[in-house]
CSV table of C-alpha atoms and ligand atoms in Angstrom, one decimal:
chain,number,residue,atom,x,y,z
A,167,UNK,CA,1.3,76.7,6.8
A,168,UNK,CA,-1.2,74.1,8.1
A,169,UNK,CA,-2.6,70.9,6.6
A,170,UNK,CA,-6.3,71.0,7.0
A,171,UNK,CA,-9.6,70.1,5.3
A,172,UNK,CA,-12.3,71.9,3.5
A,173,UNK,CA,-15.5,72.7,5.4
A,174,UNK,CA,-17.2,72.3,2.1
A,175,UNK,CA,-18.2,69.1,0.2
A,176,UNK,CA,-16.0,67.5,-2.4
A,177,UNK,CA,-17.7,66.2,-5.6
A,178,UNK,CA,-16.1,63.1,-7.2
A,179,UNK,CA,-16.9,62.0,-10.8
A,180,UNK,CA,-16.7,58.2,-10.6
A,181,UNK,CA,-16.3,55.6,-13.3
A,182,UNK,CA,-18.0,52.3,-13.7
A,183,UNK,CA,-17.2,49.2,-15.8
A,184,UNK,CA,-20.1,47.3,-17.4
A,185,UNK,CA,-23.4,48.0,-19.1
A,186,UNK,CA,-27.2,48.2,-18.5
A,187,UNK,CA,-27.6,44.5,-19.4
A,188,UNK,CA,-24.9,43.0,-17.2
A,189,UNK,CA,-24.8,45.6,-14.5
A,190,UNK,CA,-22.1,48.1,-13.4
A,191,UNK,CA,-19.1,47.8,-11.1
A,192,UNK,CA,-17.4,50.8,-9.6
A,193,UNK,CA,-13.8,50.8,-10.7
A,194,UNK,CA,-11.1,50.2,-8.2
A,195,UNK,CA,-9.5,53.5,-9.2
A,196,UNK,CA,-12.8,55.3,-8.4
A,197,UNK,CA,-13.1,53.6,-5.0
A,198,UNK,CA,-9.6,54.9,-4.2
A,199,UNK,CA,-10.4,58.4,-5.5
A,200,UNK,CA,-13.5,58.6,-3.2
A,201,UNK,CA,-11.3,57.6,-0.3
A,202,UNK,CA,-8.7,60.3,-1.2
A,203,UNK,CA,-11.6,62.8,-1.4
A,204,UNK,CA,-12.5,61.9,2.2
A,205,UNK,CA,-9.1,63.1,3.3
A,206,UNK,CA,-9.8,66.6,1.9
A,207,UNK,CA,-13.1,67.4,3.6
A,208,UNK,CA,-14.7,67.6,7.0
A,209,UNK,CA,-18.0,67.9,5.1
A,210,UNK,CA,-19.5,65.4,2.6
A,211,UNK,CA,-18.1,63.4,-0.2
A,212,UNK,CA,-20.6,63.5,-3.0
A,213,UNK,CA,-20.3,61.1,-6.0
A,214,UNK,CA,-21.5,61.9,-9.5
A,215,UNK,CA,-22.6,58.6,-11.2
A,216,UNK,CA,-23.0,58.5,-14.9
A,217,UNK,CA,-25.3,55.5,-15.2
A,218,UNK,CA,-28.8,54.9,-13.8
A,219,UNK,CA,-27.8,52.1,-11.5
A,220,UNK,CA,-25.3,53.4,-8.9
A,221,UNK,CA,-23.9,50.7,-6.7
A,222,UNK,CA,-25.1,52.3,-3.5
A,223,UNK,CA,-23.5,49.8,-1.1
A,224,UNK,CA,-20.1,50.3,-2.6
A,225,UNK,CA,-20.5,54.0,-2.6
A,226,UNK,CA,-21.6,54.1,1.0
A,227,UNK,CA,-18.6,51.9,2.0
A,228,UNK,CA,-16.4,54.6,0.4
A,229,UNK,CA,-17.9,57.3,2.6
A,230,UNK,CA,-20.2,58.8,0.0
A,231,UNK,CA,-23.1,60.6,1.7
A,232,UNK,CA,-25.0,61.7,-1.5
A,233,UNK,CA,-25.1,60.5,-5.1
A,234,UNK,CA,-25.8,62.8,-8.0
A,235,UNK,CA,-27.5,61.0,-10.9
A,236,UNK,CA,-27.7,63.3,-13.9
A,237,UNK,CA,-30.4,62.8,-16.6
A,238,UNK,CA,-28.3,62.3,-19.7
A,239,UNK,CA,-31.4,62.1,-22.0
A,240,UNK,CA,-29.8,59.4,-24.1
A,241,UNK,CA,-26.5,61.1,-24.5
A,242,UNK,CA,-23.3,59.1,-24.0
A,243,UNK,CA,-21.2,59.5,-20.9
A,244,UNK,CA,-18.2,58.5,-23.1
A,245,UNK,CA,-18.3,62.1,-24.5
A,246,UNK,CA,-16.3,64.3,-22.2
A,247,UNK,CA,-18.4,67.4,-22.8
A,248,UNK,CA,-21.5,65.5,-21.8
A,249,UNK,CA,-19.8,64.6,-18.5
A,250,UNK,CA,-18.6,68.2,-18.0
A,251,UNK,CA,-22.2,69.4,-18.6
A,252,UNK,CA,-23.4,66.9,-16.0
A,253,UNK,CA,-20.9,68.1,-13.5
A,254,UNK,CA,-21.9,71.8,-14.1
A,255,UNK,CA,-25.6,70.8,-13.5
A,256,UNK,CA,-24.5,69.0,-10.3
A,257,UNK,CA,-22.6,72.0,-9.0
A,258,UNK,CA,-25.7,74.2,-9.7
A,259,UNK,CA,-27.9,71.7,-7.9
A,260,UNK,CA,-25.6,71.7,-4.9
A,261,UNK,CA,-25.1,75.5,-4.8
A,262,UNK,CA,-26.7,75.9,-1.4
A,263,UNK,CA,-23.6,74.4,0.2
A,264,UNK,CA,-20.9,75.3,-2.3
A,265,UNK,CA,-18.3,72.7,-3.3
A,266,UNK,CA,-14.7,72.9,-2.1
A,267,UNK,CA,-13.3,70.9,-5.0
A,268,UNK,CA,-14.2,68.6,-7.9
A,269,UNK,CA,-12.1,65.4,-8.4
A,270,UNK,CA,-12.1,63.0,-11.4
A,271,UNK,CA,-9.7,60.4,-12.7
A,272,UNK,CA,-6.9,61.5,-15.0
A,273,UNK,CA,-7.7,59.2,-17.8
A,274,UNK,CA,-8.4,60.0,-21.5
A,275,UNK,CA,-11.9,61.3,-20.6
A,276,UNK,CA,-11.1,62.8,-17.2
A,277,UNK,CA,-8.3,65.0,-18.6
A,278,UNK,CA,-10.8,66.5,-21.1
A,279,UNK,CA,-13.5,66.9,-18.5
A,280,UNK,CA,-11.1,68.8,-16.2
A,281,UNK,CA,-10.2,71.2,-19.1
A,282,UNK,CA,-13.9,71.8,-19.9
A,283,UNK,CA,-14.7,72.5,-16.2
A,284,UNK,CA,-11.6,74.7,-15.7
A,285,UNK,CA,-12.8,76.8,-18.6
A,286,UNK,CA,-16.4,76.9,-17.5
A,287,UNK,CA,-15.7,77.8,-13.8
A,288,UNK,CA,-12.7,80.0,-14.8
A,289,UNK,CA,-10.7,78.2,-12.2
A,290,UNK,CA,-7.5,76.1,-11.9
A,291,UNK,CA,-7.7,72.6,-13.4
A,292,UNK,CA,-4.8,70.2,-12.9
A,293,UNK,CA,-4.4,66.8,-14.6
A,294,UNK,CA,-2.1,63.9,-13.9
A,295,UNK,CA,-2.0,64.8,-10.3
A,296,UNK,CA,0.0,62.4,-8.1
A,297,UNK,CA,-1.0,63.6,-4.7
A,298,UNK,CA,-3.3,66.2,-3.2
A,299,UNK,CA,-4.1,67.8,0.1
A,300,UNK,CA,-5.6,70.9,1.6
A,301,UNK,CA,-3.1,73.4,3.0
A,302,UNK,CA,-4.2,76.8,4.4
A,303,UNK,CA,-7.7,76.2,3.0
A,304,UNK,CA,-6.5,75.7,-0.6
A,305,UNK,CA,-5.7,72.7,-2.8
A,306,UNK,CA,-2.0,71.8,-2.7
A,307,UNK,CA,-0.9,69.1,-5.1
A,308,UNK,CA,2.0,67.5,-7.1
A,309,UNK,CA,2.2,66.4,-10.6
A,310,UNK,CA,4.9,65.0,-12.8
A,311,UNK,CA,5.8,66.9,-15.9
A,312,UNK,CA,8.3,66.7,-18.8
A,313,UNK,CA,7.8,62.9,-19.3
A,314,UNK,CA,8.1,62.3,-15.5
A,315,UNK,CA,11.6,63.8,-15.2
A,316,UNK,CA,10.3,66.7,-13.0
A,317,UNK,CA,7.9,66.8,-10.1
A,318,UNK,CA,6.1,70.1,-9.6
A,319,UNK,CA,4.3,71.3,-6.5
A,320,UNK,CA,1.5,73.8,-6.9
A,321,UNK,CA,-1.5,75.3,-5.3
A,322,UNK,CA,-5.0,76.4,-6.6
A,323,UNK,CA,-5.6,79.3,-4.2
A,324,UNK,CA,-9.0,80.5,-5.4
A,325,UNK,CA,-12.0,79.5,-7.4
A,326,UNK,CA,-13.4,76.0,-7.6
A,327,UNK,CA,-10.4,73.7,-8.0
A,328,UNK,CA,-10.6,70.8,-10.5
A,329,UNK,CA,-8.2,68.0,-9.8
A,330,UNK,CA,-7.8,65.0,-12.2
A,331,UNK,CA,-5.9,62.4,-10.2
A,332,UNK,CA,-3.8,59.6,-11.7
A,333,UNK,CA,-5.6,56.3,-11.1
A,334,UNK,CA,-4.5,54.9,-7.7
A,335,UNK,CA,-2.5,58.0,-6.8
A,336,UNK,CA,-3.0,60.0,-3.5
A,337,UNK,CA,-3.2,59.0,0.1
A,338,UNK,CA,-6.5,57.4,0.9
A,339,UNK,CA,-8.0,57.0,4.4
A,340,UNK,CA,-10.5,54.3,5.5
A,341,UNK,CA,-13.8,56.1,5.4
A,342,UNK,CA,-16.7,55.8,7.8
A,343,UNK,CA,-19.5,54.1,5.8
A,344,UNK,CA,-22.7,56.2,5.4
A,345,UNK,CA,-25.9,54.3,6.2
A,346,UNK,CA,-28.1,55.3,3.3
A,347,UNK,CA,-26.6,57.8,0.9
A,348,UNK,CA,-29.2,60.1,-0.6
A,349,UNK,CA,-29.8,60.4,-4.3
A,350,UNK,CA,-30.0,63.7,-6.1
A,351,UNK,CA,-31.4,63.5,-9.6
A,352,UNK,CA,-30.4,66.5,-11.8
A,353,UNK,CA,-31.5,67.7,-15.2
A,354,UNK,CA,-28.6,68.8,-17.5
A,355,UNK,CA,-28.5,71.7,-20.0
A,356,UNK,CA,-26.3,70.3,-22.8
A,357,UNK,CA,-23.8,72.6,-24.4
A,358,UNK,CA,-23.0,72.9,-28.1
A,359,UNK,CA,-20.0,70.5,-28.0
A,360,UNK,CA,-22.3,67.8,-26.4
A,361,UNK,CA,-24.9,68.3,-29.2
A,362,UNK,CA,-22.2,68.1,-31.8
A,363,UNK,CA,-21.2,64.5,-31.1
A,364,UNK,CA,-23.2,61.4,-31.3
A,365,UNK,CA,-21.8,58.0,-30.4
A,366,UNK,CA,-22.9,55.6,-33.1
A,367,UNK,CA,-21.6,52.3,-31.8
A,368,UNK,CA,-20.0,50.9,-28.7
A,369,UNK,CA,-18.2,47.6,-28.9
A,370,UNK,CA,-16.6,46.1,-25.9
A,371,UNK,CA,-13.2,44.7,-26.7
A,372,UNK,CA,-13.1,41.5,-24.6
A,373,UNK,CA,-10.1,41.8,-22.3
A,374,UNK,CA,-8.0,38.8,-21.5
A,375,UNK,CA,-8.1,38.9,-17.7
A,376,UNK,CA,-8.6,42.1,-15.7
A,377,UNK,CA,-8.5,45.5,-17.3
A,378,UNK,CA,-5.0,46.9,-17.4
A,379,UNK,CA,-5.7,50.0,-15.3
A,380,UNK,CA,-7.7,48.0,-12.8
A,381,UNK,CA,-5.4,45.0,-12.3
A,382,UNK,CA,-3.7,44.4,-9.0
A,383,UNK,CA,-0.7,42.8,-10.8
A,384,UNK,CA,0.7,44.0,-14.1
A,385,UNK,CA,3.2,42.0,-16.1
A,386,UNK,CA,4.8,44.4,-18.6
A,387,UNK,CA,6.7,43.1,-21.6
A,388,UNK,CA,9.5,45.0,-23.1
A,389,UNK,CA,11.6,44.8,-26.2
A,390,UNK,CA,13.9,42.3,-24.4
A,391,UNK,CA,11.3,39.6,-24.7
A,392,UNK,CA,11.8,39.7,-28.5
A,393,UNK,CA,8.1,39.3,-29.0
A,394,UNK,CA,7.9,35.9,-27.2
A,395,UNK,CA,5.3,36.9,-24.6
A,396,UNK,CA,3.6,33.5,-24.0
A,397,UNK,CA,5.4,32.9,-20.7
A,398,UNK,CA,4.7,36.5,-19.5
A,399,UNK,CA,1.0,36.0,-20.4
A,400,UNK,CA,1.0,32.7,-18.5
A,401,UNK,CA,2.5,34.5,-15.4
A,402,UNK,CA,-0.1,37.3,-15.7
A,403,UNK,CA,-2.9,34.6,-15.9
A,404,UNK,CA,-1.4,32.7,-12.9
A,405,UNK,CA,-1.4,35.9,-10.8
A,406,UNK,CA,-4.8,37.1,-12.1
A,407,UNK,CA,-3.0,40.0,-13.6
A,408,UNK,CA,-3.0,41.9,-16.8
A,409,UNK,CA,-0.4,42.2,-19.6
A,410,UNK,CA,1.1,45.7,-20.3
A,411,UNK,CA,3.7,46.7,-22.8
A,412,UNK,CA,6.3,49.3,-23.6
A,413,UNK,CA,6.0,51.5,-26.6
A,414,UNK,CA,8.8,49.6,-28.4
A,415,UNK,CA,6.7,46.4,-28.1
A,416,UNK,CA,3.5,48.1,-29.3
A,417,UNK,CA,5.5,49.7,-32.2
A,418,UNK,CA,6.5,46.2,-33.2
A,419,UNK,CA,2.8,45.1,-33.1
A,420,UNK,CA,3.6,42.3,-30.6
A,421,UNK,CA,1.0,43.7,-28.2
A,422,UNK,CA,-2.0,46.0,-29.0
A,423,UNK,CA,-1.5,49.7,-28.5
A,424,UNK,CA,-4.2,49.9,-25.8
A,425,UNK,CA,-1.8,48.1,-23.5
A,426,UNK,CA,1.0,50.6,-23.8
A,427,UNK,CA,2.1,52.0,-20.4
A,428,UNK,CA,3.8,55.4,-20.1
A,429,UNK,CA,3.8,59.0,-21.2
A,430,UNK,CA,1.9,58.3,-24.4
A,431,UNK,CA,0.0,55.3,-23.1
A,432,UNK,CA,-1.8,54.7,-19.8
A,433,UNK,CA,-0.8,55.1,-16.2
A,434,UNK,CA,-1.1,52.0,-13.9
A,435,UNK,CA,-1.0,51.8,-10.2
A,436,UNK,CA,-1.0,48.0,-9.4
A,437,UNK,CA,0.2,46.4,-6.1
A,438,UNK,CA,2.8,44.6,-8.2
A,439,UNK,CA,4.4,45.6,-11.5
A,440,UNK,CA,6.7,43.0,-13.1
A,441,UNK,CA,8.9,44.4,-15.9
A,442,UNK,CA,10.1,41.7,-18.3
A,443,UNK,CA,12.9,42.8,-20.6
A,444,UNK,CA,12.0,46.5,-20.0
A,445,UNK,CA,14.9,49.0,-19.8
A,446,UNK,CA,13.0,51.6,-17.8
A,447,UNK,CA,13.1,54.7,-20.0
A,448,UNK,CA,11.6,57.8,-18.3
A,449,UNK,CA,8.8,57.9,-20.8
A,450,UNK,CA,7.7,54.4,-19.5
A,451,UNK,CA,8.4,54.8,-15.8
A,452,UNK,CA,6.3,57.9,-15.5
A,453,UNK,CA,3.3,55.6,-16.1
A,454,UNK,CA,4.2,53.2,-13.2
A,455,UNK,CA,4.9,55.8,-10.5
A,456,UNK,CA,1.8,54.6,-8.6
A,457,UNK,CA,3.0,50.9,-8.4
A,458,UNK,CA,3.4,49.6,-4.9
A,459,UNK,CA,6.2,47.1,-5.7
A,460,UNK,CA,8.3,46.9,-8.8
A,461,UNK,CA,10.0,43.7,-9.8
A,462,UNK,CA,12.3,43.6,-12.9
A,463,UNK,CA,13.8,40.7,-15.0
A,464,UNK,CA,16.6,42.1,-17.1
A,465,UNK,CA,19.9,40.8,-18.2
A,466,UNK,CA,21.5,44.2,-17.8
A,467,UNK,CA,22.1,45.1,-14.2
A,468,UNK,CA,22.7,48.7,-15.3
A,469,UNK,CA,19.2,49.1,-16.8
A,470,UNK,CA,17.4,52.1,-15.2
A,471,UNK,CA,14.5,50.0,-14.1
A,472,UNK,CA,16.8,47.7,-12.1
A,473,UNK,CA,17.8,50.8,-10.1
A,474,UNK,CA,14.2,51.7,-9.5
A,475,UNK,CA,13.0,48.2,-8.6
A,476,UNK,CA,12.3,46.6,-5.2
A,477,UNK,CA,13.5,43.3,-6.5
A,478,UNK,CA,15.7,42.7,-9.6
A,479,UNK,CA,16.4,39.3,-11.2
A,480,UNK,CA,19.4,39.6,-13.5
A,481,UNK,CA,19.3,37.1,-16.2
A,482,UNK,CA,17.6,36.0,-19.5
A,483,UNK,CA,13.9,36.7,-19.1
A,484,UNK,CA,12.8,33.6,-20.9
A,485,UNK,CA,14.9,31.4,-18.6
A,486,UNK,CA,13.8,33.2,-15.5
A,487,UNK,CA,10.1,33.2,-16.5
A,488,UNK,CA,10.2,29.4,-17.3
A,489,UNK,CA,11.7,28.8,-13.8
A,490,UNK,CA,9.1,31.0,-12.1
A,491,UNK,CA,6.3,29.2,-13.9
A,492,UNK,CA,7.6,25.8,-12.9
A,493,UNK,CA,7.9,26.9,-9.3
A,494,UNK,CA,4.4,28.3,-9.3
A,495,UNK,CA,3.1,25.0,-10.8
A,496,UNK,CA,4.7,23.1,-8.0
A,497,UNK,CA,3.5,25.3,-5.2
B,628,FAD,C1,7.9,61.5,-26.7
B,628,FAD,C2,8.1,60.0,-26.3
B,628,FAD,C3,7.0,59.4,-25.7
B,628,FAD,C4,7.2,58.0,-25.4
B,628,FAD,N1,6.2,57.4,-24.8
B,628,FAD,C5,6.4,56.1,-24.3
B,628,FAD,C6,5.4,55.4,-23.6
B,628,FAD,O1,4.3,55.9,-23.4
B,628,FAD,N2,5.7,54.2,-23.1
B,628,FAD,C7,6.9,53.5,-23.4
B,628,FAD,O2,7.1,52.4,-22.9
B,628,FAD,N3,7.9,54.2,-24.1
B,628,FAD,C8,7.6,55.4,-24.6
B,628,FAD,N4,8.6,56.0,-25.3
B,628,FAD,C9,9.8,55.2,-25.7
B,628,FAD,C10,10.8,55.1,-24.6
B,628,FAD,O3,11.7,56.2,-24.6
B,628,FAD,C11,11.6,53.8,-24.8
B,628,FAD,O4,12.2,53.8,-26.0
B,628,FAD,C12,10.8,52.5,-24.6
B,628,FAD,O5,10.1,52.6,-23.3
B,628,FAD,C13,11.8,51.3,-24.5
B,628,FAD,O6,11.1,50.2,-24.5
B,628,FAD,P1,11.8,48.8,-23.9
B,628,FAD,O7,12.2,49.0,-22.5
B,628,FAD,O8,10.8,47.7,-24.2
B,628,FAD,O9,13.0,48.6,-24.9
B,628,FAD,P2,14.6,48.8,-24.7
B,628,FAD,O10,14.8,50.2,-24.2
B,628,FAD,O11,15.2,48.4,-26.0
B,628,FAD,O12,15.0,47.9,-23.5
B,628,FAD,C14,15.0,46.5,-23.6
B,628,FAD,C15,15.6,45.9,-22.4
B,628,FAD,O13,15.5,44.5,-22.4
B,628,FAD,C16,16.7,44.0,-21.9
B,628,FAD,N5,16.9,42.7,-22.5
B,628,FAD,C17,17.3,42.4,-23.8
B,628,FAD,N6,17.2,41.0,-24.0
B,628,FAD,C18,16.9,40.5,-22.8
B,628,FAD,C19,16.6,39.2,-22.3
B,628,FAD,N7,16.8,38.1,-23.2
B,628,FAD,N8,16.3,39.0,-21.0
B,628,FAD,C20,16.2,40.0,-20.2
B,628,FAD,N9,16.3,41.3,-20.6
B,628,FAD,C21,16.7,41.5,-21.8
B,628,FAD,C22,17.8,45.0,-22.2
B,628,FAD,O14,18.9,44.9,-21.3
B,628,FAD,C23,17.0,46.3,-22.1
B,628,FAD,O15,17.2,46.8,-20.8
B,628,FAD,C24,8.4,57.4,-25.7
B,628,FAD,C25,9.5,58.1,-26.3
B,628,FAD,C26,9.3,59.4,-26.6
B,628,FAD,C27,10.4,60.1,-27.3
């Protein structure tokens, strides 16, 4: 068995934040995904961009040599079948040099896109993938299953593999920037599911601080906070981070559901995760497996998250947070 790379290009579906009026920013998770794609191929990394203003400098710095810009004819890239149709059109346009794999992010949309593509190409599609490589010419990957209690290793030996990676997951390598990536415009044939859905309205919910899945620091509040989250929010603000929450906290309505981390919430991969009054149930910790460093404040030294943490502070979270904020104010 040998670890190697594809001689064929890898296509990456990238996500942007923003809108036409204010401009678009390539998400940090997409930047990372492009750099992961670079480890899989000796050939090109090609990005598929779903808006008309690709950030070419950023894409070139991530080693992208060509950018596919599909003509969506007014259809919304929020609809997963529209994105799948665009990828199918890109694959057709690139057929002269067939793709080795297609990568996207394993978020709400990406998981559905992967399923559409797997069905279309009659190939293996894997979601929630935590690492990926090429072994003996085939995709070899891991994913966590059963609420994160098991890790599975698998391969996609034939066909066009579709891999939806957890945001921030996978080994990235520093790419060689490409001077001027080429742009490939493609026309898309829309399928019945794409014609069946029309997005009527899009309202941006103003985030307090950085987006949860993009933040370098996440302060996650658990049931142990008893709903008093002001100090945790102050710490997140001080560290330019985002507030996340456990399901117990969202169930209580202390924090909005969109901030729930875990099996039935979102996955995060920050540099620093701080769990405040969080026990560390497996349904929660499966959503933080990409975190670089885990800090926990909990009064119970037997809590599962304490065992998982790089640093644990045993004590009352309100007292500890108050002290930390005072220290930070004085620094
Ligand atoms: C199918 C399924 C899916 C699920 N999906 C999710 C999911 O996506 N995300 C998720 O989070 N959960 C999920 N859960 C729920 C999960 O199993 C746990 O119940 C939940 O994560 C617990 O949240 P918690 O840690 O906030 O609360 P608890 O488990 O109640 O933990 C509270 C912690 O706070 C500590 N504490 C108490 N008071 C203080 C204090 N004053 N100072 C410091 N520490 C204190 C306690 O020692 C304890 O460790 C799911 C469950 C199921 C069955």
